[in-house]
JSON list of C-alpha atoms in Angstrom, two decimals:
[
{"chain": "A", "resi": 989, "resn": "MET", "atom": "CA", "xyz": [-23.83, 15.08, -49.32]},
{"chain": "A", "resi": 990, "resn": "SER", "atom": "CA", "xyz": [-21.34, 12.32, -48.57]},
{"chain": "A", "resi": 991, "resn": "SER", "atom": "CA", "xyz": [-20.69, 10.96, -45.11]},
{"chain": "A", "resi": 992, "resn": "ASN", "atom": "CA", "xyz": [-17.33, 12.75, -45.11]},
{"chain": "A", "resi": 993, "resn": "ASP", "atom": "CA", "xyz": [-19.10, 16.11, -45.34]},
{"chain": "A", "resi": 994, "resn": "MET", "atom": "CA", "xyz": [-21.41, 15.39, -42.38]},
{"chain": "A", "resi": 995, "resn": "PRO", "atom": "CA", "xyz": [-20.46, 16.23, -38.79]},
{"chain": "A", "resi": 996, "resn": "LYS", "atom": "CA", "xyz": [-19.29, 13.18, -36.87]},
{"chain": "A", "resi": 997, "resn": "ASN", "atom": "CA", "xyz": [-22.23, 13.04, -34.46]},
{"chain": "A", "resi": 998, "resn": "ASN", "atom": "CA", "xyz": [-24.69, 13.02, -37.35]},
{"chain": "A", "resi": 999, "resn": "LEU", "atom": "CA", "xyz": [-23.19, 10.12, -39.27]},
{"chain": "A", "resi": 1000, "resn": "PRO", "atom": "CA", "xyz": [-25.72, 7.63, -40.59]},
{"chain": "A", "resi": 1001, "resn": "GLY", "atom": "CA", "xyz": [-26.45, 5.09, -37.88]},
{"chain": "A", "resi": 1002, "resn": "ASN", "atom": "CA", "xyz": [-25.75, 7.49, -35.03]},
{"chain": "A", "resi": 1003, "resn": "ILE", "atom": "CA", "xyz": [-28.63, 8.73, -32.96]},
{"chain": "A", "resi": 1004, "resn": "PRO", "atom": "CA", "xyz": [-27.66, 12.22, -31.82]},
{"chain": "A", "resi": 1005, "resn": "GLY", "atom": "CA", "xyz": [-27.96, 12.79, -28.09]},
{"chain": "A", "resi": 1006, "resn": "SER", "atom": "CA", "xyz": [-28.57, 9.12, -27.28]},
{"chain": "A", "resi": 1007, "resn": "GLY", "atom": "CA", "xyz": [-24.99, 8.18, -26.47]},
{"chain": "A", "resi": 1008, "resn": "LEU", "atom": "CA", "xyz": [-25.14, 5.49, -29.13]},
{"chain": "A", "resi": 1009, "resn": "ASP", "atom": "CA", "xyz": [-22.23, 5.32, -31.52]},
{"chain": "A", "resi": 1010, "resn": "ARG", "atom": "CA", "xyz": [-23.04, 2.49, -33.84]},
{"chain": "A", "resi": 1011, "resn": "THR", "atom": "CA", "xyz": [-19.96, 3.08, -35.93]},
{"chain": "A", "resi": 1012, "resn": "ALA", "atom": "CA", "xyz": [-17.78, 1.97, -33.00]},
{"chain": "A", "resi": 1013, "resn": "GLY", "atom": "CA", "xyz": [-20.16, -0.83, -32.05]},
{"chain": "A", "resi": 1014, "resn": "VAL", "atom": "CA", "xyz": [-20.44, 0.21, -28.39]},
{"chain": "A", "resi": 1015, "resn": "LEU", "atom": "CA", "xyz": [-22.25, 2.80, -26.35]},
{"chain": "A", "resi": 1016, "resn": "LYS", "atom": "CA", "xyz": [-20.22, 5.92, -25.75]},
{"chain": "A", "resi": 1017, "resn": "ASP", "atom": "CA", "xyz": [-21.41, 5.92, -22.16]},
{"chain": "A", "resi": 1018, "resn": "ASP", "atom": "CA", "xyz": [-21.01, 2.17, -21.80]},
{"chain": "A", "resi": 1019, "resn": "PRO", "atom": "CA", "xyz": [-21.49, 1.23, -18.14]},
{"chain": "A", "resi": 1020, "resn": "ARG", "atom": "CA", "xyz": [-19.04, -1.63, -18.65]},
{"chain": "A", "resi": 1021, "resn": "GLN", "atom": "CA", "xyz": [-16.30, 0.95, -19.16]},
{"chain": "A", "resi": 1022, "resn": "ASP", "atom": "CA", "xyz": [-17.19, 2.58, -15.83]},
{"chain": "A", "resi": 1023, "resn": "GLU", "atom": "CA", "xyz": [-17.30, -0.83, -14.17]},
{"chain": "A", "resi": 1024, "resn": "GLY", "atom": "CA", "xyz": [-13.89, -1.72, -15.62]},
{"chain": "A", "resi": 1025, "resn": "LYS", "atom": "CA", "xyz": [-12.49, 1.59, -14.45]},
{"chain": "A", "resi": 1026, "resn": "MET", "atom": "CA", "xyz": [-13.95, 1.00, -10.99]},
{"chain": "A", "resi": 1027, "resn": "HIS", "atom": "CA", "xyz": [-12.41, -2.51, -10.82]},
{"chain": "A", "resi": 1028, "resn": "ARG", "atom": "CA", "xyz": [-9.05, -1.16, -11.95]},
{"chain": "A", "resi": 1029, "resn": "MET", "atom": "CA", "xyz": [-9.18, 1.59, -9.32]},
{"chain": "A", "resi": 1030, "resn": "MET", "atom": "CA", "xyz": [-10.10, -0.98, -6.65]},
{"chain": "A", "resi": 1031, "resn": "ARG", "atom": "CA", "xyz": [-7.19, -3.23, -7.68]},
{"chain": "A", "resi": 1032, "resn": "GLU", "atom": "CA", "xyz": [-4.82, -0.25, -7.55]},
{"chain": "A", "resi": 1033, "resn": "ALA", "atom": "CA", "xyz": [-6.14, 0.76, -4.13]},
{"chain": "A", "resi": 1034, "resn": "GLU", "atom": "CA", "xyz": [-5.78, -2.81, -2.84]},
{"chain": "A", "resi": 1035, "resn": "GLN", "atom": "CA", "xyz": [-2.21, -2.95, -4.18]},
{"chain": "A", "resi": 1036, "resn": "LYS", "atom": "CA", "xyz": [-1.39, 0.35, -2.46]},
{"chain": "A", "resi": 1037, "resn": "MET", "atom": "CA", "xyz": [-2.83, -1.02, 0.79]},
{"chain": "A", "resi": 1038, "resn": "ARG", "atom": "CA", "xyz": [-0.73, -4.19, 0.48]},
{"chain": "A", "resi": 1039, "resn": "ASP", "atom": "CA", "xyz": [2.37, -2.10, -0.27]},
{"chain": "A", "resi": 1040, "resn": "GLY", "atom": "CA", "xyz": [1.62, 0.19, 2.66]},
{"chain": "A", "resi": 1041, "resn": "LYS", "atom": "CA", "xyz": [1.01, -2.77, 4.95]},
{"chain": "A", "resi": 1042, "resn": "ALA", "atom": "CA", "xyz": [4.30, -4.34, 3.89]},
{"chain": "A", "resi": 1043, "resn": "ARG", "atom": "CA", "xyz": [6.16, -1.08, 4.54]},
{"chain": "A", "resi": 1044, "resn": "ALA", "atom": "CA", "xyz": [4.43, -0.74, 7.92]},
{"chain": "A", "resi": 1045, "resn": "GLU", "atom": "CA", "xyz": [5.31, -4.32, 8.84]},
{"chain": "A", "resi": 1046, "resn": "GLU", "atom": "CA", "xyz": [8.90, -3.72, 7.78]},
{"chain": "A", "resi": 1047, "resn": "ALA", "atom": "CA", "xyz": [9.10, -0.54, 9.86]},
{"chain": "A", "resi": 1048, "resn": "LEU", "atom": "CA", "xyz": [7.51, -2.35, 12.79]},
{"chain": "A", "resi": 1049, "resn": "GLY", "atom": "CA", "xyz": [10.02, -5.17, 12.44]},
{"chain": "A", "resi": 1050, "resn": "GLU", "atom": "CA", "xyz": [12.90, -2.70, 12.38]},
{"chain": "A", "resi": 1051, "resn": "ALA", "atom": "CA", "xyz": [11.51, -0.94, 15.45]},
{"chain": "A", "resi": 1052, "resn": "GLY", "atom": "CA", "xyz": [11.14, -4.32, 17.16]},
{"chain": "A", "resi": 1053, "resn": "HIS", "atom": "CA", "xyz": [14.77, -5.13, 16.40]},
{"chain": "A", "resi": 1054, "resn": "LYS", "atom": "CA", "xyz": [15.89, -1.79, 17.82]},
{"chain": "A", "resi": 1055, "resn": "ILE", "atom": "CA", "xyz": [13.84, -2.33, 20.97]},
{"chain": "A", "resi": 1056, "resn": "GLY", "atom": "CA", "xyz": [15.18, -5.88, 21.26]},
{"chain": "A", "resi": 1057, "resn": "ASN", "atom": "CA", "xyz": [18.75, -4.64, 20.91]},
{"chain": "A", "resi": 1058, "resn": "LYS", "atom": "CA", "xyz": [18.19, -1.98, 23.61]},
{"chain": "A", "resi": 1059, "resn": "MET", "atom": "CA", "xyz": [16.69, -4.58, 25.94]},
{"chain": "A", "resi": 1060, "resn": "HIS", "atom": "CA", "xyz": [19.62, -6.89, 25.28]},
{"chain": "A", "resi": 1061, "resn": "GLN", "atom": "CA", "xyz": [22.08, -4.09, 26.04]},
{"chain": "A", "resi": 1062, "resn": "ALA", "atom": "CA", "xyz": [20.19, -3.23, 29.22]},
{"chain": "A", "resi": 1063, "resn": "GLY", "atom": "CA", "xyz": [20.26, -6.89, 30.26]},
{"chain": "A", "resi": 1064, "resn": "GLN", "atom": "CA", "xyz": [24.00, -7.07, 29.66]},
{"chain": "A", "resi": 1065, "resn": "ALA", "atom": "CA", "xyz": [24.52, -3.90, 31.71]},
{"chain": "A", "resi": 1066, "resn": "MET", "atom": "CA", "xyz": [22.43, -5.33, 34.54]},
{"chain": "A", "resi": 1067, "resn": "ASN", "atom": "CA", "xyz": [24.43, -8.57, 34.45]},
{"chain": "A", "resi": 1068, "resn": "LYS", "atom": "CA", "xyz": [27.66, -6.60, 34.56]},
{"chain": "A", "resi": 1069, "resn": "LYS", "atom": "CA", "xyz": [26.39, -4.54, 37.54]},
{"chain": "A", "resi": 1070, "resn": "SER", "atom": "CA", "xyz": [25.28, -7.73, 39.28]},
{"chain": "A", "resi": 1071, "resn": "GLU", "atom": "CA", "xyz": [28.66, -9.29, 38.67]},
{"chain": "A", "resi": 1072, "resn": "VAL", "atom": "CA", "xyz": [30.43, -6.22, 40.07]},
{"chain": "A", "resi": 1073, "resn": "ALA", "atom": "CA", "xyz": [28.08, -6.16, 43.08]},
{"chain": "A", "resi": 1074, "resn": "ARG", "atom": "CA", "xyz": [28.77, -9.87, 43.75]},
{"chain": "A", "resi": 1075, "resn": "GLU", "atom": "CA", "xyz": [32.50, -9.28, 43.58]},
{"chain": "A", "resi": 1076, "resn": "GLU", "atom": "CA", "xyz": [32.23, -6.31, 45.97]},
{"chain": "A", "resi": 1077, "resn": "ALA", "atom": "CA", "xyz": [30.06, -8.32, 48.35]},
{"chain": "A", "resi": 1078, "resn": "SER", "atom": "CA", "xyz": [32.54, -11.19, 48.19]},
{"chain": "A", "resi": 1079, "resn": "GLU", "atom": "CA", "xyz": [35.44, -8.84, 48.95]},
{"chain": "A", "resi": 1080, "resn": "MET", "atom": "CA", "xyz": [33.56, -7.27, 51.88]},
{"chain": "A", "resi": 1081, "resn": "ALA", "atom": "CA", "xyz": [32.73, -10.73, 53.25]},
{"chain": "A", "resi": 1082, "resn": "ASN", "atom": "CA", "xyz": [36.36, -11.81, 53.03]},
{"chain": "A", "resi": 1083, "resn": "LYS", "atom": "CA", "xyz": [37.59, -8.82, 55.06]}
]
């Protein structure tokens, strides 16, 4: 029986049920693969956090600008009212 006729998991050099695949030169259940996958997932999660933080900071900055603009407009309105009140007071004093 040639190796082509044998089922893959019973090839010479393989130990069935052990997770060893000597033909590939690595363990099928190699913990390094899990560790690499874990590191990749952590990097992706960290990148998503950085992206989310940047979006949050951008939104916060935009909100800050809007608030600043409203405060500026309110300040201008108060100045205008003060100016009008001064003019009215000046007119009343001159009468």
